[in-house]
């Protein structure tokens, strides 16, 4: 009869450890230069051990992004709640796009941009799930901002119909900032939010 030997290593703690080491590597050398084989060697793990936690290189990259993004999401929720006006709440929500963030968050922004084409890989179910989670978060916060501003009679009651175009516009501007070297996303997005504020307020 075989003896069952329980795993001593906590699964979640090991995933966190691997992700933190991977993030350090991405920031130091860039995700495009990331060698999974060399990374596994640096962890003193066998490939079999590594693939117990992550099935693919892409899964590792997006798990790292997911974990780092969660802190940014949590901070964003707190910062949006602190703001009083419609305009400032929207600026706070899109602060990451505007570059109004910490040096650490700017490094994370570079990682996101470096993996941009992976975000477009809609055949990957894991990436599709992470994209859906991100947009669920954005829609939830924007809806809460609009609801609050409607309730205090700052913006018109039918203003929520502009939510999809607001999110799509911010995304489009972020995409242009990735592709076009001289595109000023900060000015363009702030101008757009200012115009939206003027159009929707009572």
mmCIF file of C-alpha atoms in Angstrom:
data_model
loop_
_atom_site.group_PDB
_atom_site.id
_atom_site.type_symbol
_atom_site.label_atom_id
_atom_site.label_comp_id
_atom_site.label_asym_id
_atom_site.label_seq_id
_atom_site.Cartn_x
_atom_site.Cartn_y
_atom_site.Cartn_z
ATOM 1 C CA UNK A 1 0.000 0.000 0.000
ATOM 2 C CA UNK A 2 1.337 3.433 -0.973
ATOM 3 C CA UNK A 3 1.662 6.103 1.690
ATOM 4 C CA UNK A 4 0.065 9.472 0.963
ATOM 5 C CA UNK A 5 2.496 12.293 1.683
ATOM 6 C CA UNK A 6 0.698 15.658 1.836
ATOM 7 C CA UNK A 7 2.228 18.649 0.062
ATOM 8 C CA UNK A 8 3.967 20.899 2.588
ATOM 9 C CA UNK A 9 4.185 23.913 0.261
ATOM 10 C CA UNK A 10 1.109 26.136 0.299
ATOM 11 C CA UNK A 11 -0.138 26.417 -3.295
ATOM 12 C CA UNK A 12 -1.234 30.069 -3.119
ATOM 13 C CA UNK A 13 1.965 31.150 -1.378
ATOM 14 C CA UNK A 14 4.054 29.422 -4.043
ATOM 15 C CA UNK A 15 2.061 31.091 -6.834
ATOM 16 C CA UNK A 16 2.572 34.469 -5.148
ATOM 17 C CA UNK A 17 6.306 33.791 -4.854
ATOM 18 C CA UNK A 18 6.642 32.799 -8.525
ATOM 19 C CA UNK A 19 4.624 35.815 -9.645
ATOM 20 C CA UNK A 20 6.704 38.222 -7.589
ATOM 21 C CA UNK A 21 9.945 36.807 -9.013
ATOM 22 C CA UNK A 22 8.500 36.930 -12.547
ATOM 23 C CA UNK A 23 7.419 40.542 -12.060
ATOM 24 C CA UNK A 24 10.948 41.476 -10.950
ATOM 25 C CA UNK A 25 12.269 39.816 -14.112
ATOM 26 C CA UNK A 26 9.734 41.585 -16.361
ATOM 27 C CA UNK A 27 10.621 44.981 -14.891
ATOM 28 C CA UNK A 28 14.366 44.339 -15.059
ATOM 29 C CA UNK A 29 14.674 42.861 -18.564
ATOM 30 C CA UNK A 30 11.275 43.358 -20.208
ATOM 31 C CA UNK A 31 8.590 40.793 -20.915
ATOM 32 C CA UNK A 32 9.688 40.505 -24.556
ATOM 33 C CA UNK A 33 13.105 39.232 -23.461
ATOM 34 C CA UNK A 34 11.685 36.836 -20.896
ATOM 35 C CA UNK A 35 12.993 33.267 -21.188
ATOM 36 C CA UNK A 36 10.739 30.814 -19.387
ATOM 37 C CA UNK A 37 13.428 28.115 -19.275
ATOM 38 C CA UNK A 38 15.984 30.451 -17.700
ATOM 39 C CA UNK A 39 13.365 31.738 -15.280
ATOM 40 C CA UNK A 40 12.465 28.212 -14.150
ATOM 41 C CA UNK A 41 16.164 27.489 -13.625
ATOM 42 C CA UNK A 42 16.523 30.639 -11.504
ATOM 43 C CA UNK A 43 13.771 29.326 -9.223
ATOM 44 C CA UNK A 44 15.637 26.024 -8.710
ATOM 45 C CA UNK A 45 12.533 24.196 -9.879
ATOM 46 C CA UNK A 46 12.034 21.451 -12.397
ATOM 47 C CA UNK A 47 9.805 22.141 -15.390
ATOM 48 C CA UNK A 48 7.355 19.627 -13.994
ATOM 49 C CA UNK A 49 7.141 21.540 -10.729
ATOM 50 C CA UNK A 50 6.654 24.858 -12.517
ATOM 51 C CA UNK A 51 3.917 23.513 -14.813
ATOM 52 C CA UNK A 52 2.075 22.295 -11.734
ATOM 53 C CA UNK A 53 1.431 25.990 -10.989
ATOM 54 C CA UNK A 54 1.297 27.497 -14.491
ATOM 55 C CA UNK A 55 0.399 25.703 -17.702
ATOM 56 C CA UNK A 56 1.913 28.282 -20.083
ATOM 57 C CA UNK A 57 4.183 31.333 -20.207
ATOM 58 C CA UNK A 58 1.156 33.460 -21.075
ATOM 59 C CA UNK A 59 -0.723 32.228 -18.013
ATOM 60 C CA UNK A 60 2.209 33.317 -15.837
ATOM 61 C CA UNK A 61 2.376 36.767 -17.475
ATOM 62 C CA UNK A 62 -1.323 37.416 -17.052
ATOM 63 C CA UNK A 63 -1.397 36.112 -13.499
ATOM 64 C CA UNK A 64 1.382 38.584 -12.670
ATOM 65 C CA UNK A 65 -0.586 41.394 -14.338
ATOM 66 C CA UNK A 66 -3.763 40.295 -12.572
ATOM 67 C CA UNK A 67 -2.146 40.360 -9.133
ATOM 68 C CA UNK A 68 -0.517 43.756 -9.677
ATOM 69 C CA UNK A 69 -3.690 45.185 -11.217
ATOM 70 C CA UNK A 70 -5.758 44.204 -8.171
ATOM 71 C CA UNK A 71 -3.837 46.650 -5.971
ATOM 72 C CA UNK A 72 -4.335 49.403 -8.551
ATOM 73 C CA UNK A 73 -8.064 48.587 -8.705
ATOM 74 C CA UNK A 74 -8.357 48.729 -4.906
ATOM 75 C CA UNK A 75 -6.502 52.059 -4.758
ATOM 76 C CA UNK A 76 -8.656 53.423 -7.598
ATOM 77 C CA UNK A 77 -11.890 52.606 -5.767
ATOM 78 C CA UNK A 78 -10.626 54.451 -2.669
ATOM 79 C CA UNK A 79 -9.425 57.455 -4.667
ATOM 80 C CA UNK A 80 -12.665 57.755 -6.648
ATOM 81 C CA UNK A 81 -14.662 57.680 -3.394
ATOM 82 C CA UNK A 82 -12.614 60.591 -2.013
ATOM 83 C CA UNK A 83 -13.452 62.889 -4.926
ATOM 84 C CA UNK A 84 -16.600 65.042 -4.806
ATOM 85 C CA UNK A 85 -17.197 66.210 -8.378
ATOM 86 C CA UNK A 86 -18.161 64.248 -11.489
ATOM 87 C CA UNK A 87 -15.116 65.593 -13.362
ATOM 88 C CA UNK A 88 -12.621 64.694 -10.609
ATOM 89 C CA UNK A 89 -14.128 61.244 -10.068
ATOM 90 C CA UNK A 90 -13.646 60.444 -13.765
ATOM 91 C CA UNK A 91 -10.102 61.827 -13.718
ATOM 92 C CA UNK A 92 -9.362 59.677 -10.690
ATOM 93 C CA UNK A 93 -10.834 56.588 -12.366
ATOM 94 C CA UNK A 94 -8.658 57.080 -15.451
ATOM 95 C CA UNK A 95 -5.563 58.268 -13.535
ATOM 96 C CA UNK A 96 -3.645 55.221 -14.768
ATOM 97 C CA UNK A 97 -4.319 56.206 -18.382
ATOM 98 C CA UNK A 98 -3.365 59.804 -17.610
ATOM 99 C CA UNK A 99 -0.038 58.887 -16.054
ATOM 100 C CA UNK A 100 -1.114 60.353 -12.695
ATOM 101 C CA UNK A 101 0.230 57.409 -10.758
ATOM 102 C CA UNK A 102 3.229 56.297 -8.730
ATOM 103 C CA UNK A 103 6.593 55.337 -10.211
ATOM 104 C CA UNK A 104 5.826 51.701 -9.398
ATOM 105 C CA UNK A 105 2.512 51.904 -11.244
ATOM 106 C CA UNK A 106 4.286 53.442 -14.253
ATOM 107 C CA UNK A 107 6.551 50.388 -14.389
ATOM 108 C CA UNK A 108 3.434 48.244 -14.333
ATOM 109 C CA UNK A 109 1.969 50.374 -17.139
ATOM 110 C CA UNK A 110 5.041 49.588 -19.250
ATOM 111 C CA UNK A 111 4.520 45.878 -18.612
ATOM 112 C CA UNK A 112 0.880 46.153 -19.726
ATOM 113 C CA UNK A 113 1.897 47.978 -22.900
ATOM 114 C CA UNK A 114 4.636 45.414 -23.622
ATOM 115 C CA UNK A 115 2.052 42.636 -23.421
ATOM 116 C CA UNK A 116 -0.581 44.564 -25.386
ATOM 117 C CA UNK A 117 -0.691 42.118 -28.285
ATOM 118 C CA UNK A 118 -1.324 39.256 -25.882
ATOM 119 C CA UNK A 119 -4.453 41.128 -24.755
ATOM 120 C CA UNK A 120 -5.727 40.885 -28.309
ATOM 121 C CA UNK A 121 -5.283 37.116 -28.409
ATOM 122 C CA UNK A 122 -8.963 36.280 -28.071
ATOM 123 C CA UNK A 123 -8.372 32.548 -28.676
ATOM 124 C CA UNK A 124 -6.774 32.279 -25.244
ATOM 125 C CA UNK A 125 -9.569 31.604 -22.727
ATOM 126 C CA UNK A 126 -7.487 32.843 -19.794
ATOM 127 C CA UNK A 127 -6.863 36.201 -21.512
ATOM 128 C CA UNK A 128 -10.552 36.488 -22.451
ATOM 129 C CA UNK A 129 -11.470 35.952 -18.801
ATOM 130 C CA UNK A 130 -9.021 38.611 -17.575
ATOM 131 C CA UNK A 131 -10.259 41.098 -20.170
ATOM 132 C CA UNK A 132 -13.852 40.471 -19.065
ATOM 133 C CA UNK A 133 -12.917 40.981 -15.407
ATOM 134 C CA UNK A 134 -11.194 44.281 -16.201
ATOM 135 C CA UNK A 135 -14.175 45.659 -18.113
ATOM 136 C CA UNK A 136 -16.588 44.457 -15.425
ATOM 137 C CA UNK A 137 -14.575 46.508 -12.929
ATOM 138 C CA UNK A 138 -14.504 49.630 -15.117
ATOM 139 C CA UNK A 139 -18.245 49.430 -15.898
ATOM 140 C CA UNK A 140 -19.079 48.960 -12.201
ATOM 141 C CA UNK A 141 -17.093 52.006 -11.055
ATOM 142 C CA UNK A 142 -18.324 54.248 -13.883
ATOM 143 C CA UNK A 143 -21.925 53.194 -13.205
ATOM 144 C CA UNK A 144 -21.479 54.030 -9.505
ATOM 145 C CA UNK A 145 -20.088 57.479 -10.386
ATOM 146 C CA UNK A 146 -22.983 58.229 -12.733
ATOM 147 C CA UNK A 147 -25.566 56.940 -10.222
ATOM 148 C CA UNK A 148 -24.159 59.153 -7.481
ATOM 149 C CA UNK A 149 -24.111 62.240 -9.717
ATOM 150 C CA UNK A 150 -27.680 61.595 -10.938
ATOM 151 C CA UNK A 151 -28.918 61.193 -7.356
ATOM 152 C CA UNK A 152 -27.502 64.587 -6.318
ATOM 153 C CA UNK A 153 -28.985 66.148 -9.492
ATOM 154 C CA UNK A 154 -25.614 67.108 -10.929
ATOM 155 C CA UNK A 155 -26.030 65.295 -14.254
ATOM 156 C CA UNK A 156 -29.118 64.464 -16.327
ATOM 157 C CA UNK A 157 -31.149 61.353 -15.524
ATOM 158 C CA UNK A 158 -30.462 59.744 -18.909
ATOM 159 C CA UNK A 159 -26.687 60.270 -18.664
ATOM 160 C CA UNK A 160 -25.905 56.572 -18.275
ATOM 161 C CA UNK A 161 -26.363 56.075 -21.999
ATOM 162 C CA UNK A 162 -22.956 57.747 -22.369
ATOM 163 C CA UNK A 163 -21.142 55.131 -20.244
ATOM 164 C CA UNK A 164 -20.213 52.783 -23.143
ATOM 165 C CA UNK A 165 -18.858 55.642 -25.257
ATOM 166 C CA UNK A 166 -16.868 57.054 -22.318
ATOM 167 C CA UNK A 167 -15.132 53.731 -21.703
ATOM 168 C CA UNK A 168 -14.588 53.095 -25.417
ATOM 169 C CA UNK A 169 -13.142 56.596 -25.894
ATOM 170 C CA UNK A 170 -10.735 56.226 -22.968
ATOM 171 C CA UNK A 171 -9.654 52.823 -24.304
ATOM 172 C CA UNK A 172 -9.215 54.192 -27.818
ATOM 173 C CA UNK A 173 -7.062 57.027 -26.530
ATOM 174 C CA UNK A 174 -4.957 54.582 -24.506
ATOM 175 C CA UNK A 175 -4.466 52.476 -27.645
ATOM 176 C CA UNK A 176 -3.397 55.546 -29.634
ATOM 177 C CA UNK A 177 -0.919 56.440 -26.897
ATOM 178 C CA UNK A 178 0.626 52.978 -27.295
ATOM 179 C CA UNK A 179 0.810 53.182 -31.084
ATOM 180 C CA UNK A 180 1.478 56.901 -31.736
ATOM 181 C CA UNK A 181 4.653 58.264 -30.212
ATOM 182 C CA UNK A 182 3.486 61.885 -29.934
ATOM 183 C CA UNK A 183 -0.131 61.288 -28.892
ATOM 184 C CA UNK A 184 -0.938 63.336 -25.767
ATOM 185 C CA UNK A 185 -3.422 61.111 -23.944
ATOM 186 C CA UNK A 186 -3.408 63.285 -20.841
ATOM 187 C CA UNK A 187 -4.597 66.408 -22.680
ATOM 188 C CA UNK A 188 -7.055 64.584 -24.936
ATOM 189 C CA UNK A 189 -8.681 62.506 -22.193
ATOM 190 C CA UNK A 190 -8.914 65.443 -19.781
ATOM 191 C CA UNK A 191 -10.461 67.579 -22.535
ATOM 192 C CA UNK A 192 -12.968 64.813 -23.321
ATOM 193 C CA UNK A 193 -13.986 64.430 -19.668
ATOM 194 C CA UNK A 194 -14.370 68.213 -19.421
ATOM 195 C CA UNK A 195 -16.647 68.247 -22.494
ATOM 196 C CA UNK A 196 -18.671 65.316 -21.133
ATOM 197 C CA UNK A 197 -19.056 67.126 -17.819
ATOM 198 C CA UNK A 198 -20.364 70.232 -19.597
ATOM 199 C CA UNK A 199 -22.780 68.252 -21.775
ATOM 200 C CA UNK A 200 -24.292 66.123 -19.012
ATOM 201 C CA UNK A 201 -24.606 68.492 -16.065
ATOM 202 C CA UNK A 202 -28.009 69.973 -15.339
#
